[in-house]
């Protein structure tokens, strides 16, 4: 029986390839936890057969290599047509919020195609897939759960909620039965916690950055989230955490001082001198940063807010907040 595995991180794909559990392993990685979400039509063009795609835009096969997909490249297969070539299609999903968002997006995207959903099974884990040994991954395969109608229904409701123009539908997921997708509830909460806090105007990861500086961790890379790191927030990746730190240091009224260089982008990383200066930065909290950590300051009262949270555009005039103490959503 031919088997295809989709996972949502490159490290996870590497581990699954090493375990030799399938004829083909593919990582589909979109970042849905921050930034403006793609329009539905963008996905249709990206995953359509190449001949049917509009113009010369990106195609889902562009960055994929390997013997198992050579024919797909030659024929310009769409995602649906590619899945139909396999008897089984497995989804291996980590616990982080972005992987959970990718799971609900992919299930919702595949939902109209019964000839594909009938082949789907999912395995969800609390561990980082790419850090596991091949023998462990082989044992996990026995825990695959066939996708049923309730999985597809829950994914559709959740993806619609994340794309909504206010956080209310996402918050309302906490009142719904999400048992079909058992790792989703914790991600719902984690993403709500990244809304501006009712008191500080900062999300949970931003607050953790300030708390670590206050505790004496003064170099940028000491603050970044990651496996076995002091910052145990799992919502944002390396590049996103760097952008958050930039935003706290390079704004009209900074909450962090001492950050040398920036922005935190590929150009800085490729310049050894600039990157070294960045790494040697010694950070400190400004007066506003100290006030925020003490519970007496609000970032949004001193700085502009202009960012996306799912389908919600957050601005100072339209600032949805999260009250962690009462676990409630606060409307503008």
Short mmCIF file of C-alpha atoms in Angstrom, two decimals:
data_model
loop_
_atom_site.label_atom_id
_atom_site.label_comp_id
_atom_site.label_asym_id
_atom_site.label_seq_id
_atom_site.Cartn_x
_atom_site.Cartn_y
_atom_site.Cartn_z
CA UNK A 1 0.00 0.00 0.00
CA UNK A 2 1.44 3.37 -1.01
CA UNK A 3 1.61 5.97 1.75
CA UNK A 4 2.05 9.76 1.78
CA UNK A 5 2.87 11.71 4.95
CA UNK A 6 2.26 15.43 5.37
CA UNK A 7 3.78 17.23 8.31
CA UNK A 8 4.08 20.92 9.10
CA UNK A 9 7.75 21.57 9.91
CA UNK A 10 10.91 20.83 7.96
CA UNK A 11 12.50 19.21 11.02
CA UNK A 12 9.49 16.93 11.35
CA UNK A 13 9.73 15.94 7.70
CA UNK A 14 13.41 15.13 8.15
CA UNK A 15 12.71 12.83 11.09
CA UNK A 16 9.90 11.04 9.27
CA UNK A 17 12.01 10.55 6.16
CA UNK A 18 14.75 9.00 8.31
CA UNK A 19 12.17 6.66 9.85
CA UNK A 20 11.17 5.43 6.36
CA UNK A 21 7.49 5.24 7.23
CA UNK A 22 6.11 6.28 3.85
CA UNK A 23 6.79 6.35 0.15
CA UNK A 24 6.77 10.15 0.28
CA UNK A 25 7.10 12.69 3.12
CA UNK A 26 6.30 16.35 2.50
CA UNK A 27 6.45 19.37 4.76
CA UNK A 28 3.83 22.02 4.04
CA UNK A 29 4.76 25.01 6.15
CA UNK A 30 2.73 28.20 6.23
CA UNK A 31 2.98 30.68 9.07
CA UNK A 32 -0.56 31.47 10.21
CA UNK A 33 0.17 32.74 13.74
CA UNK A 34 1.10 36.24 12.63
CA UNK A 35 0.80 38.48 9.61
CA UNK A 36 -2.09 38.86 7.24
CA UNK A 37 -3.69 35.56 6.26
CA UNK A 38 -3.70 34.59 2.57
CA UNK A 39 -7.01 34.87 0.78
CA UNK A 40 -8.79 31.62 -0.07
CA UNK A 41 -8.12 32.28 -3.74
CA UNK A 42 -4.39 32.35 -3.04
CA UNK A 43 -4.55 28.76 -1.81
CA UNK A 44 -6.63 27.71 -4.80
CA UNK A 45 -3.97 29.06 -7.16
CA UNK A 46 -1.08 27.66 -5.12
CA UNK A 47 -2.41 24.09 -4.96
CA UNK A 48 -4.16 23.84 -8.33
CA UNK A 49 -2.61 21.83 -11.18
CA UNK A 50 0.14 23.98 -12.64
CA UNK A 51 -1.62 24.30 -16.01
CA UNK A 52 -4.74 25.60 -14.28
CA UNK A 53 -2.93 28.10 -12.03
CA UNK A 54 -3.22 31.75 -12.98
CA UNK A 55 -0.17 33.54 -14.33
CA UNK A 56 3.32 32.56 -13.22
CA UNK A 57 2.77 32.73 -9.47
CA UNK A 58 4.19 30.27 -6.94
CA UNK A 59 3.13 26.64 -7.06
CA UNK A 60 3.14 24.16 -4.18
CA UNK A 61 5.64 21.89 -5.98
CA UNK A 62 8.23 24.64 -6.52
CA UNK A 63 10.44 23.88 -3.54
CA UNK A 64 9.90 20.13 -3.34
CA UNK A 65 12.57 17.70 -4.52
CA UNK A 66 13.11 13.95 -4.49
CA UNK A 67 12.50 10.91 -6.62
CA UNK A 68 8.99 10.38 -5.24
CA UNK A 69 7.70 13.65 -6.71
CA UNK A 70 9.64 13.82 -10.00
CA UNK A 71 6.56 12.70 -11.95
CA UNK A 72 4.41 15.23 -10.10
CA UNK A 73 6.79 17.98 -11.24
CA UNK A 74 6.69 16.82 -14.83
CA UNK A 75 2.90 16.67 -14.84
CA UNK A 76 2.39 19.80 -12.71
CA UNK A 77 0.01 17.99 -10.36
CA UNK A 78 -2.20 19.88 -7.97
CA UNK A 79 -2.32 18.88 -4.31
CA UNK A 80 -5.58 16.94 -4.68
CA UNK A 81 -4.35 15.03 -7.73
CA UNK A 82 -1.09 14.22 -5.96
CA UNK A 83 -2.89 12.85 -2.88
CA UNK A 84 -5.05 10.64 -5.11
CA UNK A 85 -1.93 8.74 -6.17
CA UNK A 86 -1.55 7.24 -2.69
CA UNK A 87 -3.64 4.65 -0.88
CA UNK A 88 -3.10 6.35 2.49
CA UNK A 89 -2.42 9.99 3.41
CA UNK A 90 -1.24 10.59 6.97
CA UNK A 91 -1.02 13.92 8.80
CA UNK A 92 1.63 14.14 11.53
CA UNK A 93 0.99 17.17 13.71
CA UNK A 94 3.00 18.77 16.51
CA UNK A 95 1.45 20.60 19.47
CA UNK A 96 2.51 24.17 18.66
CA UNK A 97 -0.18 26.67 17.64
CA UNK A 98 1.06 27.11 14.10
CA UNK A 99 0.97 23.36 13.42
CA UNK A 100 -2.55 23.23 14.82
CA UNK A 101 -3.61 26.11 12.57
CA UNK A 102 -2.09 24.33 9.60
CA UNK A 103 -4.00 21.17 10.51
CA UNK A 104 -7.38 22.91 10.59
CA UNK A 105 -6.57 24.80 7.39
CA UNK A 106 -5.54 21.64 5.52
CA UNK A 107 -8.53 19.61 6.71
CA UNK A 108 -10.83 22.45 5.70
CA UNK A 109 -9.12 22.71 2.31
CA UNK A 110 -9.42 18.96 1.67
CA UNK A 111 -12.93 18.69 3.08
CA UNK A 112 -14.84 18.92 -0.25
CA UNK A 113 -12.73 16.09 -1.73
CA UNK A 114 -14.14 12.85 -0.33
CA UNK A 115 -11.79 10.83 -2.52
CA UNK A 116 -8.92 12.30 -0.48
CA UNK A 117 -10.47 12.64 2.98
CA UNK A 118 -11.41 8.95 2.88
CA UNK A 119 -7.67 8.16 2.81
CA UNK A 120 -6.71 10.52 5.63
CA UNK A 121 -5.47 9.62 9.09
CA UNK A 122 -3.95 11.91 11.71
CA UNK A 123 -1.43 11.53 14.51
CA UNK A 124 -1.14 14.33 17.05
CA UNK A 125 1.65 14.48 19.58
CA UNK A 126 2.85 16.65 22.46
CA UNK A 127 6.43 16.17 21.29
CA UNK A 128 8.52 17.80 18.58
CA UNK A 129 8.43 15.28 15.75
CA UNK A 130 11.81 16.22 14.31
CA UNK A 131 13.58 15.52 17.60
CA UNK A 132 12.44 11.90 17.87
CA UNK A 133 14.43 8.82 16.93
CA UNK A 134 13.21 6.77 13.93
CA UNK A 135 12.29 3.81 16.15
CA UNK A 136 10.07 6.07 18.28
CA UNK A 137 8.33 7.46 15.21
CA UNK A 138 7.70 3.95 13.91
CA UNK A 139 5.96 3.07 17.19
CA UNK A 140 3.87 6.23 17.02
CA UNK A 141 2.52 5.24 13.60
CA UNK A 142 0.36 2.63 15.32
CA UNK A 143 -1.61 5.50 16.91
CA UNK A 144 -2.88 7.03 13.66
CA UNK A 145 -6.59 7.93 13.83
CA UNK A 146 -8.71 7.84 10.65
CA UNK A 147 -10.25 11.19 9.77
CA UNK A 148 -14.01 11.25 10.25
CA UNK A 149 -16.76 13.75 9.66
CA UNK A 150 -16.38 15.25 13.15
CA UNK A 151 -12.69 16.03 12.48
CA UNK A 152 -13.62 17.85 9.29
CA UNK A 153 -16.52 19.69 10.92
CA UNK A 154 -14.39 20.89 13.85
CA UNK A 155 -11.59 21.98 11.53
CA UNK A 156 -13.97 23.94 9.31
CA UNK A 157 -15.52 25.77 12.27
CA UNK A 158 -12.12 26.56 13.76
CA UNK A 159 -10.52 27.76 10.53
CA UNK A 160 -13.50 30.02 9.84
CA UNK A 161 -13.13 31.40 13.37
CA UNK A 162 -9.43 32.15 12.92
CA UNK A 163 -10.14 33.98 9.67
CA UNK A 164 -12.95 36.06 11.19
CA UNK A 165 -12.60 39.85 11.41
CA UNK A 166 -12.91 39.81 15.22
CA UNK A 167 -11.59 37.32 17.82
CA UNK A 168 -15.06 36.51 19.13
CA UNK A 169 -15.61 33.30 17.14
CA UNK A 170 -12.16 32.05 18.11
CA UNK A 171 -12.88 32.76 21.79
CA UNK A 172 -16.21 30.95 21.45
CA UNK A 173 -14.33 27.77 20.47
CA UNK A 174 -13.57 27.38 24.19
CA UNK A 175 -17.27 26.69 24.74
CA UNK A 176 -17.41 24.04 22.02
CA UNK A 177 -16.53 20.37 21.93
CA UNK A 178 -13.10 20.15 20.30
CA UNK A 179 -12.53 16.55 21.30
CA UNK A 180 -12.01 15.44 17.71
CA UNK A 181 -8.89 17.64 17.62
CA UNK A 182 -7.50 17.17 21.13
CA UNK A 183 -4.48 19.52 20.81
CA UNK A 184 -6.48 22.42 19.43
CA UNK A 185 -7.92 23.78 22.69
CA UNK A 186 -4.52 24.62 24.18
CA UNK A 187 -3.63 26.46 20.96
CA UNK A 188 -6.88 28.42 21.11
CA UNK A 189 -5.83 29.68 24.55
CA UNK A 190 -2.20 30.29 23.53
CA UNK A 191 -3.29 32.47 20.63
CA UNK A 192 -5.78 34.41 22.75
CA UNK A 193 -2.90 35.10 25.14
CA UNK A 194 -1.02 36.74 22.26
CA UNK A 195 -3.69 39.41 21.97
CA UNK A 196 -2.71 42.64 23.74
CA UNK A 197 -3.17 42.14 27.45
CA UNK A 198 -5.86 44.17 29.19
CA UNK A 199 -3.23 45.69 31.46
CA UNK A 200 0.03 45.89 29.52
CA UNK A 201 -1.07 46.12 25.90
CA UNK A 202 1.43 43.36 25.09
CA UNK A 203 0.98 39.70 24.21
CA UNK A 204 2.28 36.80 26.28
CA UNK A 205 5.52 36.32 24.31
CA UNK A 206 6.33 40.03 24.44
CA UNK A 207 5.75 40.07 28.18
CA UNK A 208 8.01 37.06 28.62
CA UNK A 209 10.79 38.92 26.80
CA UNK A 210 10.48 41.81 29.23
CA UNK A 211 10.35 39.52 32.25
CA UNK A 212 13.55 37.76 31.22
CA UNK A 213 15.37 41.07 30.78
CA UNK A 214 14.10 42.17 34.17
CA UNK A 215 15.52 38.94 35.62
CA UNK A 216 18.99 39.76 34.28
CA UNK A 217 19.11 37.99 30.92
CA UNK A 218 20.53 40.78 28.80
CA UNK A 219 21.61 39.23 25.47
CA UNK A 220 19.02 38.85 22.69
CA UNK A 221 19.44 35.13 22.09
CA UNK A 222 18.94 34.39 25.77
CA UNK A 223 15.38 35.61 25.33
CA UNK A 224 14.27 33.66 22.29
CA UNK A 225 11.74 30.84 22.65
CA UNK A 226 12.87 27.31 21.93
CA UNK A 227 13.37 23.78 23.19
CA UNK A 228 14.85 23.80 26.71
CA UNK A 229 15.09 27.61 26.66
CA UNK A 230 14.14 30.01 29.44
CA UNK A 231 11.39 31.37 27.22
CA UNK A 232 8.95 28.46 27.01
CA UNK A 233 6.40 30.27 24.82
CA UNK A 234 5.75 28.13 21.72
CA UNK A 235 3.57 30.36 19.57
CA UNK A 236 6.22 32.18 17.52
CA UNK A 237 9.29 30.91 15.71
CA UNK A 238 12.83 32.27 15.60
CA UNK A 239 12.20 34.98 13.01
CA UNK A 240 8.92 36.07 14.57
CA UNK A 241 10.50 36.36 18.02
CA UNK A 242 13.25 38.53 16.54
CA UNK A 243 10.64 40.78 14.95
CA UNK A 244 8.81 41.11 18.29
CA UNK A 245 12.04 42.15 20.00
CA UNK A 246 12.62 44.72 17.23
CA UNK A 247 9.14 46.09 17.82
CA UNK A 248 9.73 46.57 21.53
CA UNK A 249 13.08 48.31 21.01
CA UNK A 250 12.50 50.34 17.84
CA UNK A 251 9.21 52.15 18.46
CA UNK A 252 8.37 55.76 19.40
CA UNK A 253 8.54 55.02 23.14
CA UNK A 254 10.74 51.92 23.51
CA UNK A 255 10.33 49.46 26.36
CA UNK A 256 13.79 47.95 25.70
CA UNK A 257 17.09 49.79 25.27
CA UNK A 258 20.48 48.56 24.08
CA UNK A 259 19.42 46.52 21.03
CA UNK A 260 22.16 47.15 18.48
CA UNK A 261 21.43 46.53 14.81
CA UNK A 262 18.23 45.53 13.14
CA UNK A 263 15.89 44.85 11.60
CA UNK A 264 16.06 41.16 12.45
CA UNK A 265 16.14 39.88 8.89
CA UNK A 266 18.20 37.73 6.56
CA UNK A 267 20.38 40.65 5.50
CA UNK A 268 21.53 41.18 9.08
CA UNK A 269 22.24 37.47 9.53
CA UNK A 270 24.32 37.36 6.36
CA UNK A 271 26.52 40.25 7.50
CA UNK A 272 28.93 38.76 10.11
CA UNK A 273 29.81 42.12 11.66
CA UNK A 274 26.22 43.24 12.05
CA UNK A 275 25.17 39.86 13.41
CA UNK A 276 27.97 39.88 15.98
CA UNK A 277 26.99 43.36 17.12
CA UNK A 278 23.41 42.17 17.48
CA UNK A 279 24.39 39.14 19.54
CA UNK A 280 26.61 41.26 21.82
CA UNK A 281 23.79 43.74 22.56
CA UNK A 282 23.19 44.28 26.27
CA UNK A 283 19.54 44.91 26.84
CA UNK A 284 17.79 46.79 29.60
CA UNK A 285 14.26 47.88 30.35
CA UNK A 286 13.39 51.51 29.82
CA UNK A 287 11.22 53.38 32.30
CA UNK A 288 8.13 52.28 30.36
CA UNK A 289 9.38 48.70 30.25
CA UNK A 290 9.88 48.70 34.01
CA UNK A 291 6.41 50.14 34.53
CA UNK A 292 4.85 47.46 32.33
CA UNK A 293 6.61 44.63 34.19
CA UNK A 294 5.43 46.21 37.45
CA UNK A 295 1.85 46.21 36.17
CA UNK A 296 1.65 50.00 35.93
CA UNK A 297 2.19 50.69 32.23
CA UNK A 298 0.39 50.16 28.94
CA UNK A 299 2.40 49.88 25.72
CA UNK A 300 -0.55 50.88 23.55
CA UNK A 301 -0.94 54.24 25.28
CA UNK A 302 2.50 55.28 24.06
CA UNK A 303 3.00 53.41 20.79
CA UNK A 304 1.03 52.65 17.62
CA UNK A 305 -0.49 49.19 17.21
CA UNK A 306 -0.91 47.97 13.65
CA UNK A 307 -0.78 44.22 13.20
CA UNK A 308 -2.83 41.15 12.29
CA UNK A 309 -4.07 38.47 14.67
CA UNK A 310 -5.69 35.87 12.47
CA UNK A 311 -8.25 37.74 10.39
CA UNK A 312 -8.45 40.57 12.94
CA UNK A 313 -6.66 43.84 12.23
CA UNK A 314 -5.50 45.29 15.55
CA UNK A 315 -5.02 49.04 15.82
CA UNK A 316 -5.08 51.47 18.73
CA UNK A 317 -8.66 52.38 17.85
CA UNK A 318 -9.67 48.75 17.38
CA UNK A 319 -7.69 47.02 20.09
CA UNK A 320 -9.18 43.73 21.15
CA UNK A 321 -7.58 42.57 24.41
CA UNK A 322 -7.26 39.43 26.49
CA UNK A 323 -7.81 39.38 30.24
CA UNK A 324 -5.74 36.42 31.40
CA UNK A 325 -6.95 36.59 35.00
CA UNK A 326 -10.64 36.24 34.13
CA UNK A 327 -9.94 34.45 30.81
CA UNK A 328 -12.23 36.84 28.97
CA UNK A 329 -12.09 38.73 25.71
CA UNK A 330 -12.25 42.52 26.03
CA UNK A 331 -13.81 44.39 23.11
CA UNK A 332 -12.42 47.80 21.98
#
